[in-house]
């Protein structure tokens, strides 16, 4: 099992790139029926006129991106690590059935927490690209990460 | 059927509040197994030690919020309206099984598109609250919205 990554283990410039995951039409429709029921996401025929065919909900792309991070990173994060939120998220290109998405993740800022001395904040850029290496989503997001406990 | 909302129909200060939707433990686990497989989201027993019990993935809360907007607003948006992305998103409080979430949505900015004179940009604040009226997520997000076609 991989080592846990604590705050001290992160540095600006660290980067990973995951393997791809293919997005199916069935999955696009299933997600959208639950969370984003609009014809461009749920109805291939209606989507033809609106967006030139079915496109994935942006929230589906964001959720797939989260999954790529969790399953694709070559390390485990320390217990207690928590996503704080998103500083910016842009949907750049439509995601269509059959697209193979992968995640390019880079640490862009590392700072101590002012309020919690046993934790720090890591900000990363998440670029989700398709099989043509075109970015489909770009996001800046931060997580609060525990420091290593001081050994007794 | 409700009228379509075009760019001209939006104004700063317009607000809606949706009916609630209850989040189940099964749904939290199902979403997380697919998109955010971490024990605090997928394993009630393990989550006890990490977060005092199971909590929903932040991406699940964001997706539920999208669904509340689509199904809960009292109007239809004009065809061609597209989410541009998120300017900021914060997960403020954990969402736990049995929580009933509703969305308070307010238009905070309306501006013409510089590059596309037939469209404009609407920025809204999305506050997702639980059954105690506590915000669990706050988001600023923008969409590009078509203007009304000029009638011939």
mmCIF file of C-alpha atoms in Angstrom:
data_model
loop_
_atom_site.group_PDB
_atom_site.id
_atom_site.type_symbol
_atom_site.label_atom_id
_atom_site.label_comp_id
_atom_site.label_asym_id
_atom_site.label_seq_id
_atom_site.Cartn_x
_atom_site.Cartn_y
_atom_site.Cartn_z
ATOM 1 C CA UNK A 1 0.000 0.000 0.000
ATOM 2 C CA UNK A 2 1.198 3.466 -0.826
ATOM 3 C CA UNK A 3 2.334 5.816 1.912
ATOM 4 C CA UNK A 4 -0.015 8.490 3.166
ATOM 5 C CA UNK A 5 0.622 12.010 1.931
ATOM 6 C CA UNK A 6 0.645 14.593 4.725
ATOM 7 C CA UNK A 7 0.929 18.367 4.394
ATOM 8 C CA UNK A 8 4.725 18.235 4.593
ATOM 9 C CA UNK A 9 4.849 15.869 1.608
ATOM 10 C CA UNK A 10 3.343 18.348 -0.863
ATOM 11 C CA UNK A 11 5.305 20.905 -2.898
ATOM 12 C CA UNK A 12 4.429 23.343 -5.666
ATOM 13 C CA UNK A 13 5.003 21.769 -9.066
ATOM 14 C CA UNK A 14 4.241 18.175 -8.116
ATOM 15 C CA UNK A 15 2.199 16.723 -10.945
ATOM 16 C CA UNK A 16 0.433 13.525 -11.852
ATOM 17 C CA UNK A 17 -1.447 12.338 -14.907
ATOM 18 C CA UNK A 18 -3.972 9.539 -14.638
ATOM 19 C CA UNK A 19 -5.018 6.760 -16.993
ATOM 20 C CA UNK A 20 -8.144 7.501 -19.037
ATOM 21 C CA UNK A 21 -11.740 6.524 -18.331
ATOM 22 C CA UNK A 22 -14.249 6.296 -21.179
ATOM 23 C CA UNK A 23 -17.593 8.052 -20.787
ATOM 24 C CA UNK A 24 -20.549 6.129 -22.201
ATOM 25 C CA UNK A 25 -23.842 7.457 -23.521
ATOM 26 C CA UNK A 26 -25.710 5.352 -20.957
ATOM 27 C CA UNK A 27 -23.728 6.882 -18.104
ATOM 28 C CA UNK A 28 -24.239 10.439 -19.404
ATOM 29 C CA UNK A 29 -28.001 9.887 -19.536
ATOM 30 C CA UNK A 30 -28.173 8.098 -16.169
ATOM 31 C CA UNK A 31 -26.289 10.867 -14.365
ATOM 32 C CA UNK A 32 -28.304 13.615 -16.050
ATOM 33 C CA UNK A 33 -31.695 12.040 -15.349
ATOM 34 C CA UNK A 34 -30.824 12.145 -11.658
ATOM 35 C CA UNK A 35 -28.985 15.438 -11.350
ATOM 36 C CA UNK A 36 -29.239 17.570 -14.490
ATOM 37 C CA UNK A 37 -32.367 16.641 -16.451
ATOM 38 C CA UNK A 38 -31.981 18.819 -19.535
ATOM 39 C CA UNK A 39 -32.530 17.458 -23.079
ATOM 40 C CA UNK A 40 -28.950 18.145 -24.206
ATOM 41 C CA UNK A 41 -27.843 15.680 -21.485
ATOM 42 C CA UNK A 42 -30.697 13.159 -21.504
ATOM 43 C CA UNK A 43 -32.167 12.935 -25.033
ATOM 44 C CA UNK A 44 -29.811 12.160 -27.946
ATOM 45 C CA UNK A 45 -32.373 13.151 -30.596
ATOM 46 C CA UNK A 46 -33.308 16.466 -28.982
ATOM 47 C CA UNK A 47 -29.629 17.168 -28.226
ATOM 48 C CA UNK A 48 -28.867 17.002 -31.961
ATOM 49 C CA UNK A 49 -30.531 20.380 -32.520
ATOM 50 C CA UNK A 50 -29.275 22.004 -29.309
ATOM 51 C CA UNK A 51 -25.632 20.945 -29.006
ATOM 52 C CA UNK A 52 -25.007 18.805 -32.103
ATOM 53 C CA UNK A 53 -25.583 15.633 -30.107
ATOM 54 C CA UNK A 54 -25.615 14.493 -26.496
ATOM 55 C CA UNK A 55 -23.178 16.195 -24.118
ATOM 56 C CA UNK A 56 -22.378 15.299 -20.513
ATOM 57 C CA UNK A 57 -23.533 17.530 -17.661
ATOM 58 C CA UNK A 58 -20.675 19.694 -16.443
ATOM 59 C CA UNK A 59 -21.341 18.269 -12.972
ATOM 60 C CA UNK A 60 -20.861 14.810 -14.406
ATOM 61 C CA UNK A 61 -17.469 15.842 -15.807
ATOM 62 C CA UNK A 62 -16.585 17.348 -12.431
ATOM 63 C CA UNK A 63 -17.625 14.135 -10.646
ATOM 64 C CA UNK A 64 -15.641 11.979 -13.083
ATOM 65 C CA UNK A 65 -12.655 14.246 -12.431
ATOM 66 C CA UNK A 66 -12.975 13.617 -8.692
ATOM 67 C CA UNK A 67 -13.066 9.870 -9.369
ATOM 68 C CA UNK A 68 -9.949 10.091 -11.542
ATOM 69 C CA UNK A 69 -8.127 11.820 -8.708
ATOM 70 C CA UNK A 70 -9.140 9.258 -6.102
ATOM 71 C CA UNK A 71 -8.460 6.160 -8.185
ATOM 72 C CA UNK A 72 -5.620 7.511 -10.345
ATOM 73 C CA UNK A 73 -3.185 9.085 -7.938
ATOM 74 C CA UNK A 74 -0.204 6.963 -6.993
ATOM 75 C CA UNK A 75 -0.478 7.681 -3.268
ATOM 76 C CA UNK A 76 -3.038 7.741 -0.472
ATOM 77 C CA UNK A 77 -3.972 11.001 1.182
ATOM 78 C CA UNK A 78 -3.788 11.266 4.960
ATOM 79 C CA UNK A 79 -7.006 10.516 6.881
ATOM 80 C CA UNK A 80 -8.726 13.781 7.710
ATOM 81 C CA UNK A 81 -7.909 15.414 4.386
ATOM 82 C CA UNK A 82 -10.993 17.341 3.267
ATOM 83 C CA UNK A 83 -11.872 19.260 0.123
ATOM 84 C CA UNK A 84 -12.605 22.881 1.025
ATOM 85 C CA UNK A 85 -14.147 23.853 -2.237
ATOM 86 C CA UNK A 86 -13.426 25.209 -5.644
ATOM 87 C CA UNK A 87 -11.812 28.544 -6.476
ATOM 88 C CA UNK A 88 -12.748 28.356 -10.139
ATOM 89 C CA UNK A 89 -14.142 25.761 -12.493
ATOM 90 C CA UNK A 90 -14.611 26.163 -16.241
ATOM 91 C CA UNK A 91 -16.211 23.836 -18.738
ATOM 92 C CA UNK A 92 -14.158 24.425 -21.852
ATOM 93 C CA UNK A 93 -15.321 21.838 -24.377
ATOM 94 C CA UNK A 94 -18.312 19.484 -24.452
ATOM 95 C CA UNK A 95 -17.804 15.885 -23.298
ATOM 96 C CA UNK A 96 -19.537 13.451 -25.653
ATOM 97 C CA UNK A 97 -20.261 9.704 -25.547
ATOM 98 C CA UNK A 98 -17.091 7.715 -26.196
ATOM 99 C CA UNK A 99 -14.727 10.438 -25.006
ATOM 100 C CA UNK A 100 -11.847 9.126 -22.896
ATOM 101 C CA UNK A 101 -11.045 11.535 -20.078
ATOM 102 C CA UNK A 102 -7.924 11.709 -18.015
ATOM 103 C CA UNK A 103 -6.769 14.101 -15.325
ATOM 104 C CA UNK A 104 -3.629 16.214 -15.215
ATOM 105 C CA UNK A 105 -3.190 17.439 -11.665
ATOM 106 C CA UNK A 106 -0.565 19.919 -10.473
ATOM 107 C CA UNK A 107 0.057 21.435 -7.049
ATOM 108 C CA UNK A 108 0.072 25.240 -7.440
ATOM 109 C CA UNK A 109 0.136 26.486 -3.827
ATOM 110 C CA UNK A 110 1.040 25.146 -0.400
ATOM 111 C CA UNK A 111 0.344 27.202 2.698
ATOM 112 C CA UNK A 112 -0.012 26.741 6.431
ATOM 113 C CA UNK A 113 -3.449 27.144 7.973
ATOM 114 C CA UNK A 114 -3.678 30.277 10.099
ATOM 115 C CA UNK A 115 -6.395 28.883 12.310
ATOM 116 C CA UNK A 116 -5.355 25.235 12.530
ATOM 117 C CA UNK A 117 -1.619 24.766 13.197
ATOM 118 C CA UNK A 118 -1.937 20.983 12.771
ATOM 119 C CA UNK A 119 -3.085 21.365 9.169
ATOM 120 C CA UNK A 120 -2.195 23.083 5.917
ATOM 121 C CA UNK A 121 -3.906 24.011 2.673
ATOM 122 C CA UNK A 122 -2.949 22.572 -0.702
ATOM 123 C CA UNK A 123 -4.275 24.215 -3.878
ATOM 124 C CA UNK A 124 -4.138 22.226 -7.112
ATOM 125 C CA UNK A 125 -4.988 22.801 -10.753
ATOM 126 C CA UNK A 126 -7.095 19.987 -12.190
ATOM 127 C CA UNK A 127 -7.116 19.866 -15.982
ATOM 128 C CA UNK A 128 -9.413 17.208 -17.430
ATOM 129 C CA UNK A 129 -8.462 16.367 -21.023
ATOM 130 C CA UNK A 130 -10.062 14.201 -23.701
ATOM 131 C CA UNK A 131 -8.493 11.635 -26.045
ATOM 132 C CA UNK A 132 -7.239 14.471 -28.309
ATOM 133 C CA UNK A 133 -5.464 16.021 -25.320
ATOM 134 C CA UNK A 134 -7.923 18.938 -25.447
ATOM 135 C CA UNK A 135 -8.908 20.373 -22.053
ATOM 136 C CA UNK A 136 -12.624 19.872 -21.397
ATOM 137 C CA UNK A 137 -12.589 21.242 -17.845
ATOM 138 C CA UNK A 138 -10.161 23.285 -15.800
ATOM 139 C CA UNK A 139 -10.456 23.736 -12.060
ATOM 140 C CA UNK A 140 -8.583 25.250 -9.155
ATOM 141 C CA UNK A 141 -9.460 23.547 -5.897
ATOM 142 C CA UNK A 142 -8.125 23.466 -2.341
ATOM 143 C CA UNK A 143 -8.002 20.837 0.363
ATOM 144 C CA UNK A 144 -7.062 20.990 4.017
ATOM 145 C CA UNK A 145 -4.459 18.328 4.811
ATOM 146 C CA UNK A 146 -3.209 17.175 8.251
ATOM 147 C CA UNK A 147 0.440 17.550 9.208
ATOM 148 C CA UNK A 148 2.306 14.481 10.382
ATOM 149 C CA UNK A 149 1.710 13.894 14.078
ATOM 150 C CA UNK A 150 4.831 14.588 16.086
ATOM 151 C CA UNK A 151 6.202 11.220 17.142
ATOM 152 C CA UNK A 152 6.572 10.698 20.889
ATOM 153 C CA UNK B 1 -46.008 25.374 -19.714
ATOM 154 C CA UNK B 2 -43.946 28.154 -18.224
ATOM 155 C CA UNK B 3 -42.462 30.833 -20.440
ATOM 156 C CA UNK B 4 -38.830 30.656 -21.437
ATOM 157 C CA UNK B 5 -36.461 33.016 -19.642
ATOM 158 C CA UNK B 6 -34.194 34.952 -21.990
ATOM 159 C CA UNK B 7 -31.352 37.290 -21.075
ATOM 160 C CA UNK B 8 -33.691 40.303 -21.008
ATOM 161 C CA UNK B 9 -35.893 38.598 -18.419
ATOM 162 C CA UNK B 10 -33.222 38.430 -15.708
ATOM 163 C CA UNK B 11 -32.490 41.178 -13.167
ATOM 164 C CA UNK B 12 -30.234 41.461 -10.145
ATOM 165 C CA UNK B 13 -32.097 40.493 -6.977
ATOM 166 C CA UNK B 14 -34.467 37.969 -8.532
ATOM 167 C CA UNK B 15 -34.649 35.051 -6.117
ATOM 168 C CA UNK B 16 -36.236 31.652 -5.847
ATOM 169 C CA UNK B 17 -36.349 28.995 -3.165
ATOM 170 C CA UNK B 18 -37.084 25.380 -4.059
ATOM 171 C CA UNK B 19 -38.882 22.589 -2.252
ATOM 172 C CA UNK B 20 -36.578 20.188 -0.357
ATOM 173 C CA UNK B 21 -35.186 16.853 -1.484
ATOM 174 C CA UNK B 22 -34.116 14.270 1.101
ATOM 175 C CA UNK B 23 -30.695 12.652 0.719
ATOM 176 C CA UNK B 24 -30.610 8.950 1.585
ATOM 177 C CA UNK B 25 -27.704 6.863 2.851
ATOM 178 C CA UNK B 26 -28.077 4.529 -0.150
ATOM 179 C CA UNK B 27 -27.795 7.445 -2.579
ATOM 180 C CA UNK B 28 -24.733 8.883 -0.785
ATOM 181 C CA UNK B 29 -22.979 5.520 -1.026
ATOM 182 C CA UNK B 30 -24.036 4.870 -4.635
ATOM 183 C CA UNK B 31 -22.775 8.256 -5.843
ATOM 184 C CA UNK B 32 -19.512 7.958 -3.926
ATOM 185 C CA UNK B 33 -18.732 4.438 -5.104
ATOM 186 C CA UNK B 34 -18.859 5.756 -8.666
ATOM 187 C CA UNK B 35 -17.284 9.181 -8.322
ATOM 188 C CA UNK B 36 -15.666 9.723 -4.923
ATOM 189 C CA UNK B 37 -14.724 6.372 -3.375
ATOM 190 C CA UNK B 38 -13.443 7.461 0.024
ATOM 191 C CA UNK B 39 -14.477 5.704 3.269
ATOM 192 C CA UNK B 40 -16.136 8.804 4.755
ATOM 193 C CA UNK B 41 -18.551 8.692 1.794
ATOM 194 C CA UNK B 42 -18.901 4.934 1.197
ATOM 195 C CA UNK B 43 -18.496 3.088 4.524
ATOM 196 C CA UNK B 44 -20.734 4.112 7.463
ATOM 197 C CA UNK B 45 -18.633 2.197 10.038
ATOM 198 C CA UNK B 46 -15.285 3.621 8.862
ATOM 199 C CA UNK B 47 -16.842 7.089 8.525
ATOM 200 C CA UNK B 48 -17.716 7.040 12.223
ATOM 201 C CA UNK B 49 -14.052 7.540 13.156
ATOM 202 C CA UNK B 50 -13.251 9.982 10.346
ATOM 203 C CA UNK B 51 -16.224 12.344 10.171
ATOM 204 C CA UNK B 52 -18.550 11.144 12.941
ATOM 205 C CA UNK B 53 -20.622 9.178 10.452
ATOM 206 C CA UNK B 54 -21.236 9.026 6.718
ATOM 207 C CA UNK B 55 -21.118 12.329 4.824
ATOM 208 C CA UNK B 56 -22.015 13.009 1.185
ATOM 209 C CA UNK B 57 -19.322 13.791 -1.367
ATOM 210 C CA UNK B 58 -19.162 17.522 -2.016
ATOM 211 C CA UNK B 59 -19.645 16.700 -5.700
ATOM 212 C CA UNK B 60 -22.824 14.888 -4.781
ATOM 213 C CA UNK B 61 -24.110 17.981 -2.983
ATOM 214 C CA UNK B 62 -23.157 20.081 -6.010
ATOM 215 C CA UNK B 63 -24.985 17.675 -8.344
ATOM 216 C CA UNK B 64 -28.089 17.644 -6.113
ATOM 217 C CA UNK B 65 -27.979 21.448 -6.175
ATOM 218 C CA UNK B 66 -27.992 21.397 -9.984
ATOM 219 C CA UNK B 67 -30.997 19.068 -9.907
ATOM 220 C CA UNK B 68 -32.838 21.371 -7.478
ATOM 221 C CA UNK B 69 -32.301 24.253 -9.870
ATOM 222 C CA UNK B 70 -33.563 22.371 -12.906
ATOM 223 C CA UNK B 71 -36.622 20.810 -11.271
ATOM 224 C CA UNK B 72 -37.377 23.532 -8.717
ATOM 225 C CA UNK B 73 -37.357 26.772 -10.654
ATOM 226 C CA UNK B 74 -40.728 28.093 -11.689
ATOM 227 C CA UNK B 75 -39.688 28.840 -15.280
ATOM 228 C CA UNK B 76 -37.931 27.248 -18.222
ATOM 229 C CA UNK B 77 -34.626 28.628 -19.420
ATOM 230 C CA UNK B 78 -34.241 29.507 -23.075
ATOM 231 C CA UNK B 79 -32.809 26.784 -25.331
ATOM 232 C CA UNK B 80 -29.100 27.394 -25.796
ATOM 233 C CA UNK B 81 -28.522 28.505 -22.201
ATOM 234 C CA UNK B 82 -25.249 26.952 -21.046
ATOM 235 C CA UNK B 83 -23.429 26.873 -17.733
ATOM 236 C CA UNK B 84 -20.023 28.520 -18.116
ATOM 237 C CA UNK B 85 -18.566 27.316 -14.883
ATOM 238 C CA UNK B 86 -18.180 28.189 -11.263
ATOM 239 C CA UNK B 87 -16.528 31.273 -9.801
ATOM 240 C CA UNK B 88 -16.402 29.861 -6.296
ATOM 241 C CA UNK B 89 -17.849 26.881 -4.469
ATOM 242 C CA UNK B 90 -17.538 26.149 -0.760
ATOM 243 C CA UNK B 91 -18.692 23.149 1.209
ATOM 244 C CA UNK B 92 -19.657 24.672 4.532
ATOM 245 C CA UNK B 93 -21.247 21.860 6.536
ATOM 246 C CA UNK B 94 -21.373 18.092 6.019
ATOM 247 C CA UNK B 95 -24.473 16.602 4.380
ATOM 248 C CA UNK B 96 -25.588 13.445 6.195
ATOM 249 C CA UNK B 97 -28.160 10.736 5.463
ATOM 250 C CA UNK B 98 -31.685 12.024 6.048
ATOM 251 C CA UNK B 99 -30.807 15.677 5.463
ATOM 252 C CA UNK B 100 -33.390 17.548 3.405
ATOM 253 C CA UNK B 101 -31.703 20.021 1.067
ATOM 254 C CA UNK B 102 -33.245 22.947 -0.712
ATOM 255 C CA UNK B 103 -31.798 25.663 -2.897
ATOM 256 C CA UNK B 104 -31.949 29.407 -2.448
ATOM 257 C CA UNK B 105 -30.930 31.023 -5.723
ATOM 258 C CA UNK B 106 -30.405 34.740 -6.316
ATOM 259 C CA UNK B 107 -29.279 36.631 -9.406
ATOM 260 C CA UNK B 108 -26.267 38.770 -8.446
ATOM 261 C CA UNK B 109 -25.020 40.080 -11.812
ATOM 262 C CA UNK B 110 -26.359 40.553 -15.320
ATOM 263 C CA UNK B 111 -24.078 41.647 -18.112
ATOM 264 C CA UNK B 112 -23.919 41.665 -21.895
ATOM 265 C CA UNK B 113 -21.461 39.376 -23.609
ATOM 266 C CA UNK B 114 -18.646 41.315 -25.253
ATOM 267 C CA UNK B 115 -17.983 38.665 -27.846
ATOM 268 C CA UNK B 116 -21.511 37.447 -28.531
ATOM 269 C CA UNK B 117 -24.019 40.294 -28.965
ATOM 270 C CA UNK B 118 -26.904 37.797 -29.155
ATOM 271 C CA UNK B 119 -26.222 36.522 -25.641
ATOM 272 C CA UNK B 120 -25.609 37.729 -22.104
ATOM 273 C CA UNK B 121 -24.118 36.406 -18.904
ATOM 274 C CA UNK B 122 -26.097 35.831 -15.705
ATOM 275 C CA UNK B 123 -24.256 35.236 -12.434
ATOM 276 C CA UNK B 124 -26.185 33.715 -9.543
ATOM 277 C CA UNK B 125 -25.510 32.798 -5.932
ATOM 278 C CA UNK B 126 -26.639 29.268 -5.111
ATOM 279 C CA UNK B 127 -27.018 28.594 -1.386
ATOM 280 C CA UNK B 128 -27.917 24.997 -0.558
ATOM 281 C CA UNK B 129 -29.426 24.730 2.938
ATOM 282 C CA UNK B 130 -30.442 21.794 5.121
ATOM 283 C CA UNK B 131 -33.610 21.232 7.159
ATOM 284 C CA UNK B 132 -32.245 23.515 9.912
ATOM 285 C CA UNK B 133 -31.811 26.293 7.337
ATOM 286 C CA UNK B 134 -28.022 25.966 7.727
ATOM 287 C CA UNK B 135 -26.020 26.526 4.515
ATOM 288 C CA UNK B 136 -24.183 23.345 3.503
ATOM 289 C CA UNK B 137 -22.828 24.703 0.218
ATOM 290 C CA UNK B 138 -22.458 28.156 -1.289
ATOM 291 C CA UNK B 139 -21.630 28.741 -4.927
ATOM 292 C CA UNK B 140 -21.294 31.570 -7.416
ATOM 293 C CA UNK B 141 -21.883 30.372 -10.943
ATOM 294 C CA UNK B 142 -22.455 31.944 -14.352
ATOM 295 C CA UNK B 143 -24.421 30.936 -17.407
ATOM 296 C CA UNK B 144 -24.578 32.334 -20.912
ATOM 297 C CA UNK B 145 -28.173 33.018 -21.918
ATOM 298 C CA UNK B 146 -29.572 33.886 -25.377
ATOM 299 C CA UNK B 147 -31.347 37.178 -25.978
ATOM 300 C CA UNK B 148 -34.823 37.111 -27.449
ATOM 301 C CA UNK B 149 -34.658 36.843 -31.211
ATOM 302 C CA UNK B 150 -35.812 40.065 -32.858
ATOM 303 C CA UNK B 151 -39.255 39.380 -34.303
ATOM 304 C CA UNK B 152 -39.544 39.962 -38.045
#
